[in-house]
PDB file of C-alpha atoms in Angstrom:
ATOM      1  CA  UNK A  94     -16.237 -20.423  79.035  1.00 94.00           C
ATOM      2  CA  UNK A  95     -16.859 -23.711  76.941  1.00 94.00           C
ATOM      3  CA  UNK A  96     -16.982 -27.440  78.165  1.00 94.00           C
ATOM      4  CA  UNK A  97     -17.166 -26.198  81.331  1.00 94.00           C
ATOM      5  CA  UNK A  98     -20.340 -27.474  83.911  1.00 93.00           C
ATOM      6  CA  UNK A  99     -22.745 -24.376  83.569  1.00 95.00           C
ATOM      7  CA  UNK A 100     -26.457 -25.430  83.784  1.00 96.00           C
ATOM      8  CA  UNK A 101     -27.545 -22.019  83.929  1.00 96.00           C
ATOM      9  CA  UNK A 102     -26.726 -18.547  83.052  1.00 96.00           C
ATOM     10  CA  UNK A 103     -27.856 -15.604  84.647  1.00 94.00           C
ATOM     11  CA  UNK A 104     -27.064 -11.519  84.447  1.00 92.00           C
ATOM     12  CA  UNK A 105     -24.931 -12.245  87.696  1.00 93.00           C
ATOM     13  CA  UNK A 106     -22.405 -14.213  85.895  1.00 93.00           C
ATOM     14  CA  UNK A 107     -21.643 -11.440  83.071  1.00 94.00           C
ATOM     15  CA  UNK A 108     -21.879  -8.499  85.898  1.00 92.00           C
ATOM     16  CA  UNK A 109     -19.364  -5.653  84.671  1.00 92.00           C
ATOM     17  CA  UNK A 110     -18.638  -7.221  81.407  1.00 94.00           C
ATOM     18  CA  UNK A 111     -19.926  -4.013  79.702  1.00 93.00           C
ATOM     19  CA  UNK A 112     -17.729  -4.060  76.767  1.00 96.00           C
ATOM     20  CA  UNK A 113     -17.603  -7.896  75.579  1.00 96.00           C
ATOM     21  CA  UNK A 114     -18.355  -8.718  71.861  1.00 97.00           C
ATOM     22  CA  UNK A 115     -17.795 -12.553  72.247  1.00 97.00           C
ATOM     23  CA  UNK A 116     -18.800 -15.094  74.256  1.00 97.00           C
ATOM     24  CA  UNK A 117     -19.120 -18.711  73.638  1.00 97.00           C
ATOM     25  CA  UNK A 118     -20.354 -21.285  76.329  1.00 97.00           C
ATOM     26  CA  UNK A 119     -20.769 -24.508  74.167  1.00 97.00           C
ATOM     27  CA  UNK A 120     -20.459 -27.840  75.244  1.00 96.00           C
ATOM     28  CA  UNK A 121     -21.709 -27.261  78.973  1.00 97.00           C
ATOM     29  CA  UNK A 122     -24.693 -28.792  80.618  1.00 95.00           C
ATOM     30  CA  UNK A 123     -26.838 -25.393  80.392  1.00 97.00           C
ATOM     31  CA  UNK A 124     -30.622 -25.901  80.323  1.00 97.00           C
ATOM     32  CA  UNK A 125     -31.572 -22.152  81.575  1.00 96.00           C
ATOM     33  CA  UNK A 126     -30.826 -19.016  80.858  1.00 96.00           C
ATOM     34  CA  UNK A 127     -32.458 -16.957  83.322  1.00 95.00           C
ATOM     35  CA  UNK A 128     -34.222 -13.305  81.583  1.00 92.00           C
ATOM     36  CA  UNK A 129     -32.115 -10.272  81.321  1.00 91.00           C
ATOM     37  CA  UNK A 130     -28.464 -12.672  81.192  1.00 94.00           C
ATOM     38  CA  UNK A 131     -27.047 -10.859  78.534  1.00 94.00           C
ATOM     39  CA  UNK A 132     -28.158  -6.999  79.415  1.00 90.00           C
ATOM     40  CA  UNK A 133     -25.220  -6.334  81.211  1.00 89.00           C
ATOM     41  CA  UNK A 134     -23.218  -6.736  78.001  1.00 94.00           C
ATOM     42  CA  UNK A 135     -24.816  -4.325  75.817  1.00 93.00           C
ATOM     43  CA  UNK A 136     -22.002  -4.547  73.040  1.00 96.00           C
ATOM     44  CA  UNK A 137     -21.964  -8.484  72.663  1.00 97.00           C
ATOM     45  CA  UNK A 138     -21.840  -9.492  68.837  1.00 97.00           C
ATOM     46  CA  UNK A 139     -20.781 -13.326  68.688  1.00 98.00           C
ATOM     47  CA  UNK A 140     -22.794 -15.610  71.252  1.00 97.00           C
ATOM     48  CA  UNK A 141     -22.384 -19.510  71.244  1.00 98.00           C
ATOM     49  CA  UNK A 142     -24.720 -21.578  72.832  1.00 97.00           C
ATOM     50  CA  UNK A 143     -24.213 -24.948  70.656  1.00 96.00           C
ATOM     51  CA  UNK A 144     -24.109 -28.588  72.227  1.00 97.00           C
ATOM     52  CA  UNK A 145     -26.024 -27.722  75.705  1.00 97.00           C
ATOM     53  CA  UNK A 146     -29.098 -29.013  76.482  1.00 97.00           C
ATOM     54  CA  UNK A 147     -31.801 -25.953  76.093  1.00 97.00           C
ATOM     55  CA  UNK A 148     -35.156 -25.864  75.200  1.00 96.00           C
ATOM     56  CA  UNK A 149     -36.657 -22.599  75.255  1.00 94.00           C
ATOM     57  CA  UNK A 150     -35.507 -19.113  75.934  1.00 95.00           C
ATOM     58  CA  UNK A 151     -37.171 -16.428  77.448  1.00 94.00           C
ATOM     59  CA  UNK A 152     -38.630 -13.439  76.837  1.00 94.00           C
ATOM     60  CA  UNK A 153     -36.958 -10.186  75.639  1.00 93.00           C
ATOM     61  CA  UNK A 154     -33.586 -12.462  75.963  1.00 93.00           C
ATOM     62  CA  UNK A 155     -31.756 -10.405  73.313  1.00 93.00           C
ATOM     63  CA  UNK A 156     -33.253  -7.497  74.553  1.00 90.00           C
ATOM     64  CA  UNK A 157     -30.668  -4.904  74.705  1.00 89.00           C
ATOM     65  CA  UNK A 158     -27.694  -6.615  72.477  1.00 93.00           C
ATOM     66  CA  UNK A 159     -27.429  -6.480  68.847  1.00 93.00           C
ATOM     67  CA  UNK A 160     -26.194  -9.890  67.976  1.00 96.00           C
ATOM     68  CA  UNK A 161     -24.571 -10.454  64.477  1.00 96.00           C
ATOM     69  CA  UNK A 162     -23.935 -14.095  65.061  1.00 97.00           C
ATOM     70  CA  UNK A 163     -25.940 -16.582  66.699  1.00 97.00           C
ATOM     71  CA  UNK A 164     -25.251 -20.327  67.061  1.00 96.00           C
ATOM     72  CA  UNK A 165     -27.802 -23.008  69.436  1.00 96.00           C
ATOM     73  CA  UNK A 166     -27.440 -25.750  66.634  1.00 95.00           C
ATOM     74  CA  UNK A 167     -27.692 -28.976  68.565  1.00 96.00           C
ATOM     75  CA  UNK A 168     -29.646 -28.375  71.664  1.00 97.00           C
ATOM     76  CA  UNK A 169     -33.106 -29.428  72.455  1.00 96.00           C
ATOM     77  CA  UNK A 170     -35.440 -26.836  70.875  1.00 96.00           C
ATOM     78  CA  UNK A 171     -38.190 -28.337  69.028  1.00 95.00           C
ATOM     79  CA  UNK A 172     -39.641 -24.676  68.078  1.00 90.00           C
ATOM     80  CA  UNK A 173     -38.526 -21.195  68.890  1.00 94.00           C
ATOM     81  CA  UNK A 174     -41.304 -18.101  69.610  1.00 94.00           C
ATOM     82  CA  UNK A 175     -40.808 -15.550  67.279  1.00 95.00           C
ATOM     83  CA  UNK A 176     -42.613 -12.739  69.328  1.00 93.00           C
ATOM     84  CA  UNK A 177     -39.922 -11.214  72.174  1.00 92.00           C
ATOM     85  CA  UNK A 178     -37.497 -13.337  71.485  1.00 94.00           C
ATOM     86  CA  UNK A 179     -36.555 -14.051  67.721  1.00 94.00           C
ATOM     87  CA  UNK A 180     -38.296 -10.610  66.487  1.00 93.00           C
ATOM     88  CA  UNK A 181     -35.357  -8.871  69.050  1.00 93.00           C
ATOM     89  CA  UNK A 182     -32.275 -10.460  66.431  1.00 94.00           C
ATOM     90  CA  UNK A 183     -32.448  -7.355  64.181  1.00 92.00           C
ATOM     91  CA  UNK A 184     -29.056  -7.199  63.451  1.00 94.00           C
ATOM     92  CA  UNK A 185     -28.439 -10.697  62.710  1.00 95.00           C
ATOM     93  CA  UNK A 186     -26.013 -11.454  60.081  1.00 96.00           C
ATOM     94  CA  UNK A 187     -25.885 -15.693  60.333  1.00 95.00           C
ATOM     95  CA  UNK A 188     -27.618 -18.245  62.901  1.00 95.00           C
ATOM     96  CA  UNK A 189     -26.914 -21.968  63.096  1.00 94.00           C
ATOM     97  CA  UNK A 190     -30.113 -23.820  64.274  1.00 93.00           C
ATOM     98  CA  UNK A 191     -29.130 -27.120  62.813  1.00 91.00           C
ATOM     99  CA  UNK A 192     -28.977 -30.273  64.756  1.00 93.00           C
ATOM    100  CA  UNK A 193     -32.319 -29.529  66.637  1.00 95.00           C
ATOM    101  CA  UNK A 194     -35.232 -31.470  66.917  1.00 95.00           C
ATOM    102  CA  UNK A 195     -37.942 -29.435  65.604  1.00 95.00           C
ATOM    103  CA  UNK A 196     -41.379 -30.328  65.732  1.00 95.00           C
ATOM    104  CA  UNK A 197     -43.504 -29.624  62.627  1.00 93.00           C
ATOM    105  CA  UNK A 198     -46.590 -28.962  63.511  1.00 93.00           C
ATOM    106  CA  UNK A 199     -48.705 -25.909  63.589  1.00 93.00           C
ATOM    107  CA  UNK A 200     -47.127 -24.193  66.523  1.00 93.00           C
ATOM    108  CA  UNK A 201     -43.505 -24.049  64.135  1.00 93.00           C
ATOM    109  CA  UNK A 202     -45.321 -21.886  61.528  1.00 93.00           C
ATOM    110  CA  UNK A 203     -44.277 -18.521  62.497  1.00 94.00           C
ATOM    111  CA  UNK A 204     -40.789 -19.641  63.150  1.00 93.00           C
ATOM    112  CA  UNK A 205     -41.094 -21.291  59.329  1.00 92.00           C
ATOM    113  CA  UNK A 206     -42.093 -17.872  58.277  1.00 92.00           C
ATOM    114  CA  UNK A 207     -39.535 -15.909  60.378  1.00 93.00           C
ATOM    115  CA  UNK A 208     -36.613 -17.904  58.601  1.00 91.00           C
ATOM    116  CA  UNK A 209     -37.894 -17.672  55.030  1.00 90.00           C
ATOM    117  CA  UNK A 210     -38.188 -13.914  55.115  1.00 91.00           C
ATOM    118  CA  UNK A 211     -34.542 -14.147  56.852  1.00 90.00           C
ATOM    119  CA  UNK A 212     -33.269 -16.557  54.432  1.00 85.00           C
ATOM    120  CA  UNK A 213     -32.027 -13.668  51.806  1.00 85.00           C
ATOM    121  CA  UNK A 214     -29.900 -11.519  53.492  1.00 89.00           C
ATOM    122  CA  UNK A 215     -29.117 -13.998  57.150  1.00 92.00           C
ATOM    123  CA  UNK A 216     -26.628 -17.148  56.758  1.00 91.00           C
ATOM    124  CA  UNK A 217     -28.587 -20.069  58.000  1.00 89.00           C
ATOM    125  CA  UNK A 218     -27.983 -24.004  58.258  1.00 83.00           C
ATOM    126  CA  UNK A 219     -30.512 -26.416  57.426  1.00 83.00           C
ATOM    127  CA  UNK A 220     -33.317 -26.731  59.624  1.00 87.00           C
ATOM    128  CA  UNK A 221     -34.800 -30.242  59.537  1.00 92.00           C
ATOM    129  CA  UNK A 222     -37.933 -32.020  61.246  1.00 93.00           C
ATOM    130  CA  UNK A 223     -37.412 -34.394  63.695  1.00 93.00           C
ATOM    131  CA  UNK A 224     -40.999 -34.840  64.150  1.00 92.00           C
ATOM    132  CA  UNK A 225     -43.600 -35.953  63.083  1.00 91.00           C
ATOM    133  CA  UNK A 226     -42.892 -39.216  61.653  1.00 91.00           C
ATOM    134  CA  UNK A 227     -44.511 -38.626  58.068  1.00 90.00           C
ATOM    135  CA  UNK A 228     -41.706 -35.393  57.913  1.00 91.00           C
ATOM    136  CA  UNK A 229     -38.765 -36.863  59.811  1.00 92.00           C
ATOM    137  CA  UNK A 230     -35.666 -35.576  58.242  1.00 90.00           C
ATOM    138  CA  UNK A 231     -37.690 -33.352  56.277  1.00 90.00           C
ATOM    139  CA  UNK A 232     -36.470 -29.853  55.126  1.00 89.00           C
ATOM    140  CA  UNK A 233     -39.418 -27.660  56.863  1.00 83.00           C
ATOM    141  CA  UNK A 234     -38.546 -24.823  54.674  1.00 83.00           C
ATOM    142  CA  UNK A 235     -39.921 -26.850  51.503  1.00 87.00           C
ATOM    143  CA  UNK A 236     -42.921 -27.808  53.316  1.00 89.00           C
ATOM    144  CA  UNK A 237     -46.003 -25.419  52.504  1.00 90.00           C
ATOM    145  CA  UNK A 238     -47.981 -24.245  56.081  1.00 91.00           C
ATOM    146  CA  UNK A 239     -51.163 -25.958  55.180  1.00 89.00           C
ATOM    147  CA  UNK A 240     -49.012 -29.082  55.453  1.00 91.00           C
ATOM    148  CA  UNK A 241     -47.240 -28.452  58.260  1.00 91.00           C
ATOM    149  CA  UNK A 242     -51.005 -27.392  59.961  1.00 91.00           C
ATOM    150  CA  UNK A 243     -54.043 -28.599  58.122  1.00 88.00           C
ATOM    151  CA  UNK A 244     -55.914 -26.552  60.272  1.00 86.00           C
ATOM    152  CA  UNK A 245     -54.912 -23.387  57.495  1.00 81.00           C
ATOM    153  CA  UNK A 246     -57.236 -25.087  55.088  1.00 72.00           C
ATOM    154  CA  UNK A 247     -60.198 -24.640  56.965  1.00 62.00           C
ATOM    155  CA  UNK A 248     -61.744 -21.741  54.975  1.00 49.00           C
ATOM    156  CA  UNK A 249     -62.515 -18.809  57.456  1.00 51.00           C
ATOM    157  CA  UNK A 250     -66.265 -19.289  56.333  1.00 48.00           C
ATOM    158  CA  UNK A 251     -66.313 -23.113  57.972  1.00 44.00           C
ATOM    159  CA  UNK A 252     -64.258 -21.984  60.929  1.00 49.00           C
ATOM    160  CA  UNK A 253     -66.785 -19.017  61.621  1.00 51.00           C
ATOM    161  CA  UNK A 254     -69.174 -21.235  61.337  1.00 49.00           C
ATOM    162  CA  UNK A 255     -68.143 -24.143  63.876  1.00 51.00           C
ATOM    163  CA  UNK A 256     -67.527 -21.167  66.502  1.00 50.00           C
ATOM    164  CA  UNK A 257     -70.317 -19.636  66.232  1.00 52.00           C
ATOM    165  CA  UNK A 258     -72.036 -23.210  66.816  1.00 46.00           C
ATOM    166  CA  UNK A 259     -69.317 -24.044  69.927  1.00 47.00           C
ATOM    167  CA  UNK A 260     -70.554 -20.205  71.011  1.00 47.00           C
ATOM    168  CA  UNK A 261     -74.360 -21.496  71.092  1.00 40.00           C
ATOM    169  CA  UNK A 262     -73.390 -24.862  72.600  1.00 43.00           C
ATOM    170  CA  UNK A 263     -71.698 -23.101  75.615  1.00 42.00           C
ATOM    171  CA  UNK A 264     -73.193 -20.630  76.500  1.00 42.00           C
ATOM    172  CA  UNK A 265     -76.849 -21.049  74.841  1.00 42.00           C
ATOM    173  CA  UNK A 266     -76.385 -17.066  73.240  1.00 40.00           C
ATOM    174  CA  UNK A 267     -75.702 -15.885  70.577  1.00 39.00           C
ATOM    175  CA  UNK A 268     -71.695 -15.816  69.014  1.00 39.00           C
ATOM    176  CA  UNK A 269     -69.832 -12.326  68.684  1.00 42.00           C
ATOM    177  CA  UNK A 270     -69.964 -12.992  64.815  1.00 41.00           C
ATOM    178  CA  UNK A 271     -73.574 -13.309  65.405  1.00 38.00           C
ATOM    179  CA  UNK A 272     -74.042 -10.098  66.650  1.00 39.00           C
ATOM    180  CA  UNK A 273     -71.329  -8.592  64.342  1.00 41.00           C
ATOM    181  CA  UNK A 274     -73.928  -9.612  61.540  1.00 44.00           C
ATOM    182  CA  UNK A 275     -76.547  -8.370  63.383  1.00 43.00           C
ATOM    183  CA  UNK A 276     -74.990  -4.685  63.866  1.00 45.00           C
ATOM    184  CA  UNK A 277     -74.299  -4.499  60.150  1.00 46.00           C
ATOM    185  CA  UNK A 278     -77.566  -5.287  58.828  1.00 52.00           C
ATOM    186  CA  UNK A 279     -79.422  -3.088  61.217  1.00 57.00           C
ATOM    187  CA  UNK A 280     -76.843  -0.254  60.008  1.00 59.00           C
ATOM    188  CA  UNK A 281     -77.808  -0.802  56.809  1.00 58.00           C
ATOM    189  CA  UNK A 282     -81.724  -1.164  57.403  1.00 65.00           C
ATOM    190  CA  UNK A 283     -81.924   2.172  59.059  1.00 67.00           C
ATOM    191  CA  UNK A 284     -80.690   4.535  56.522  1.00 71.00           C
ATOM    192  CA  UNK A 285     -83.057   2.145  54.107  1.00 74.00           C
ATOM    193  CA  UNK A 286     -86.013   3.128  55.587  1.00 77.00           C
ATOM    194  CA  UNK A 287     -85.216   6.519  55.965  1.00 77.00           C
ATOM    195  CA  UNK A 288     -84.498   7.203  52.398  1.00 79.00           C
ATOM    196  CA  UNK A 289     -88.150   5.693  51.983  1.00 80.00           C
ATOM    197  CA  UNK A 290     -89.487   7.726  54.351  1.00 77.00           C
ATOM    198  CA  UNK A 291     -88.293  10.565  52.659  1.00 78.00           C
ATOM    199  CA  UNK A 292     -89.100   9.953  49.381  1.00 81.00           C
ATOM    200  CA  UNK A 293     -92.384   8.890  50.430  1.00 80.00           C
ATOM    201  CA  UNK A 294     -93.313  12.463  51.711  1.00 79.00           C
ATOM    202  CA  UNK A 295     -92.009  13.825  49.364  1.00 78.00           C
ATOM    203  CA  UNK A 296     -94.089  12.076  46.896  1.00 83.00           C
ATOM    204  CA  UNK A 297     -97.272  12.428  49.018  1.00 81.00           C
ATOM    205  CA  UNK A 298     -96.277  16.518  49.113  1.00 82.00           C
ATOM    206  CA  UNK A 299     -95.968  16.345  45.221  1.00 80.00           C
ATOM    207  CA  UNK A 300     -99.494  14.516  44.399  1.00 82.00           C
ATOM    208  CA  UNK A 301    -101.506  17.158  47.120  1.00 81.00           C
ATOM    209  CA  UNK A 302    -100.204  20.245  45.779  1.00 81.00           C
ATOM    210  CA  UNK A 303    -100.525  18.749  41.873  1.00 79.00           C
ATOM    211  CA  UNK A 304    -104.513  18.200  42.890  1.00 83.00           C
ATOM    212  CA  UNK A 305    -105.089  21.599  44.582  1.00 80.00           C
ATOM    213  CA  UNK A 306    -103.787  23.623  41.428  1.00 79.00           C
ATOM    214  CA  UNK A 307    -105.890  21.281  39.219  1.00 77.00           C
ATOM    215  CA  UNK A 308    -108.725  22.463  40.983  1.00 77.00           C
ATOM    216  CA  UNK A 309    -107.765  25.725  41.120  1.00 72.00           C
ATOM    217  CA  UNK A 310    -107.805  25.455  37.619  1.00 72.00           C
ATOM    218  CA  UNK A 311    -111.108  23.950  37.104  1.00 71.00           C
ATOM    219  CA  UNK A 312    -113.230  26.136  38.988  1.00 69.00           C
ATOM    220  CA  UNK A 313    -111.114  29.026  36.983  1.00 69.00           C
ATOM    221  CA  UNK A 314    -112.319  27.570  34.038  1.00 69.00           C
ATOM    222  CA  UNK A 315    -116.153  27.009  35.237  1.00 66.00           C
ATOM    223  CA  UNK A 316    -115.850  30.885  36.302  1.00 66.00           C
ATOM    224  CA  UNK A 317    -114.482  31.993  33.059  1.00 64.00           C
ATOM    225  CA  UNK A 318    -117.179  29.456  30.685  1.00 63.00           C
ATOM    226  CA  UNK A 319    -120.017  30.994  33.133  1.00 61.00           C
ATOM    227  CA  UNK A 320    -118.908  34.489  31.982  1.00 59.00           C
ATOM    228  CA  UNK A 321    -118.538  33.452  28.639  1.00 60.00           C
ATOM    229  CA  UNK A 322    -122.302  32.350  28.697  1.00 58.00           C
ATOM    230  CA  UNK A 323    -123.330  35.555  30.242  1.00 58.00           C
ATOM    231  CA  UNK A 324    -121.756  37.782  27.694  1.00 59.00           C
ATOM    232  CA  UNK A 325    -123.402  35.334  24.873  1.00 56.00           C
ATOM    233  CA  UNK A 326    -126.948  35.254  26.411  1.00 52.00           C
ATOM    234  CA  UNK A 327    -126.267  39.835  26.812  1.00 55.00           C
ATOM    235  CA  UNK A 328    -124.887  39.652  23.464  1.00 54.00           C
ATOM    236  CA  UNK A 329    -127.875  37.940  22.111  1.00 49.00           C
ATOM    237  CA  UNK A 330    -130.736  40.190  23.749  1.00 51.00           C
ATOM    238  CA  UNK A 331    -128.792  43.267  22.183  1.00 52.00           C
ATOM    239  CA  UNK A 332    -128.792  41.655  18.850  1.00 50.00           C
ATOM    240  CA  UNK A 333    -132.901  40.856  19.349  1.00 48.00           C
ATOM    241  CA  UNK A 334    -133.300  44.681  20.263  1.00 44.00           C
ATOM    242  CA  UNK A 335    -133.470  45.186  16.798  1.00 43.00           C
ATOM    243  CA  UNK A 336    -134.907  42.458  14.990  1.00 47.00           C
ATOM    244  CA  UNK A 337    -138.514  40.431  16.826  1.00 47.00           C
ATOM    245  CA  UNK A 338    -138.200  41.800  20.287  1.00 47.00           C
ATOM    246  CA  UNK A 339    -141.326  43.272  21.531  1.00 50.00           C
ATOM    247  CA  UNK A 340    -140.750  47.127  21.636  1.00 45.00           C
ATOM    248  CA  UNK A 341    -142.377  49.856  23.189  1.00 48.00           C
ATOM    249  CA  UNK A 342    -141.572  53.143  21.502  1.00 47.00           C
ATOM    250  CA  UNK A 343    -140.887  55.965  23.627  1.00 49.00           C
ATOM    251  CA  UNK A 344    -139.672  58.709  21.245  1.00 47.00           C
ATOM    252  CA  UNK A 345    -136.488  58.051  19.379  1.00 48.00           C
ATOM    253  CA  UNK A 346    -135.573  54.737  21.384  1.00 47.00           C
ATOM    254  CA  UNK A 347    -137.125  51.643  21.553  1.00 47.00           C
ATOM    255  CA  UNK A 348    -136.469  49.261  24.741  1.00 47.00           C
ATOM    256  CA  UNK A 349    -136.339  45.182  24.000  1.00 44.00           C
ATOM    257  CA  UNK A 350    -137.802  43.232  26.873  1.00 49.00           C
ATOM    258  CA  UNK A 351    -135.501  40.342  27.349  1.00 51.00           C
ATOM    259  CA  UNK A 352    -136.782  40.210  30.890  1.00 48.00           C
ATOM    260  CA  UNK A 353    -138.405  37.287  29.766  1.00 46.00           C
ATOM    261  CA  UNK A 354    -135.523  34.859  28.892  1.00 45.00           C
ATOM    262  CA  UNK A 355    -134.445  32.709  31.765  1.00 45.00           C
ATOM    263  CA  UNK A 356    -130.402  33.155  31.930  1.00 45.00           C
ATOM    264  CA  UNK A 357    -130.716  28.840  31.939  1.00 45.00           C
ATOM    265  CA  UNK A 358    -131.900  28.827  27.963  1.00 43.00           C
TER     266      UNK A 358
END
């Protein structure tokens, strides 16, 4: 079906086609291929789209096919999404994307990245910025990302940063990051104080129960010394029974009168 005057292709076209492998419609005036085009041909394996006049492709437009061989080299495409489109080409053996003028600029990043883990194993020409100027002609595969997007060197500190202050600016609250923040530290705080808490009664507990067997002790020790004085002061009268005591004598025994010692001497 090449150098023909398709400008579009749609699933209509293909309808009943169920068991084509090849199909090359190059060198047409194509500019739209419609979703879902190539799901009536479920075993397609070679598809040529070179020298039309595309410049995007939609969604999920290799859904359904396993494509070995791709070729759009000299169309109109200045990037291509990676997500539902190039992400679908998982059985891609070699892709010609040459001739294309592709835009280097942040947007192309993914695509960059897409190719370079392809770039092993997958056949692929040369794919070469046509824009902007300061990269014209220039091999986007040797080109680091930061390059290609400055915005990558903004470290995720200063970029947190200026949203948070955009956040405030707009809408006079605080940012999500803000709050994020917030949420941590009060996660952190709680247990904190806890643990304090704790250890505090604890503590308190400790020092209380240390004081009341101290004073147990203490008056144990006042009760025992005032025994011990008792037991000297009884000890002494006996002793005085038979030396200087007054005596009365009443028979064999003699009583000491100790009566008049005050139990304070």
């Amino acid at each position: 079906m090449d150098s023909n005057y398709l400008d579009t292709l749609s699933r209509e076209k293909f309808a009943g086609l169920q068991n084509l492998e090849y199909l090359n419609v190059e060198f047409n005036g194509i500019q739209l291929i419609l979703p879902g085009t190539f799901n009536a041909m479920p075993k397609l394996r070679v598809l040529i789209l070179n020298n039309n006049l595309l410049r995007s492709l939609p969604v999920d437009v290799f859904a359904g096919v396993s494509l070995s061989k791709l070729s759009i080299h000299n169309n109109y495409f200045t990037y291509l999404p990676v997500a539902g489109v190039l992400d679908q080409l998982t059985s891609i053996t070699q892709i010609d994307l040459h001739g294309n003028p592709w835009e280097c600029t942040c947007p192309i990043v993914p695509f960059k990245q897409w190719a370079e883990m392809l770039r092993p194993k997958v056949i692929m020409s040369d794919l070469r910025c046509e824009s902007p100027e300061d990269f014209f002609k220039e091999d986007f595969e040797t080109l680091s990302n930061d390059v290609i997007c400055p915005q990558l060197k903004v470290s995720p500190t200063v970029a947190s940063t200026n949203k948070n202050s955009t956040g405030l600016a707009e809408t006079g609250t605080h940012s999500n990051s803000y709050l994020e923040t917030s949420r941590v530290s009060i996660s952190v705080l709680v247990p904190g104080l806890l643990l304090v808490f704790v250890t505090s009664a604890f503590t308190v507990v400790g020092m209380l129960v240390f004081i009341l067997r101290n004073r147990k002790r203490s008056k144990r020790r006042d009760a025992n010394s005032s025994a011990s004085e008792i037991n000297s002061l009884q000890t002494v009268c006996d002793s005085s029974y038979w030396h200087n005591g007054p005596y009365t004598a009443d028979g064999a025994h003699r009583v000491y009168d100790c009566g008049s010692h005050s139990l304070s001497d």
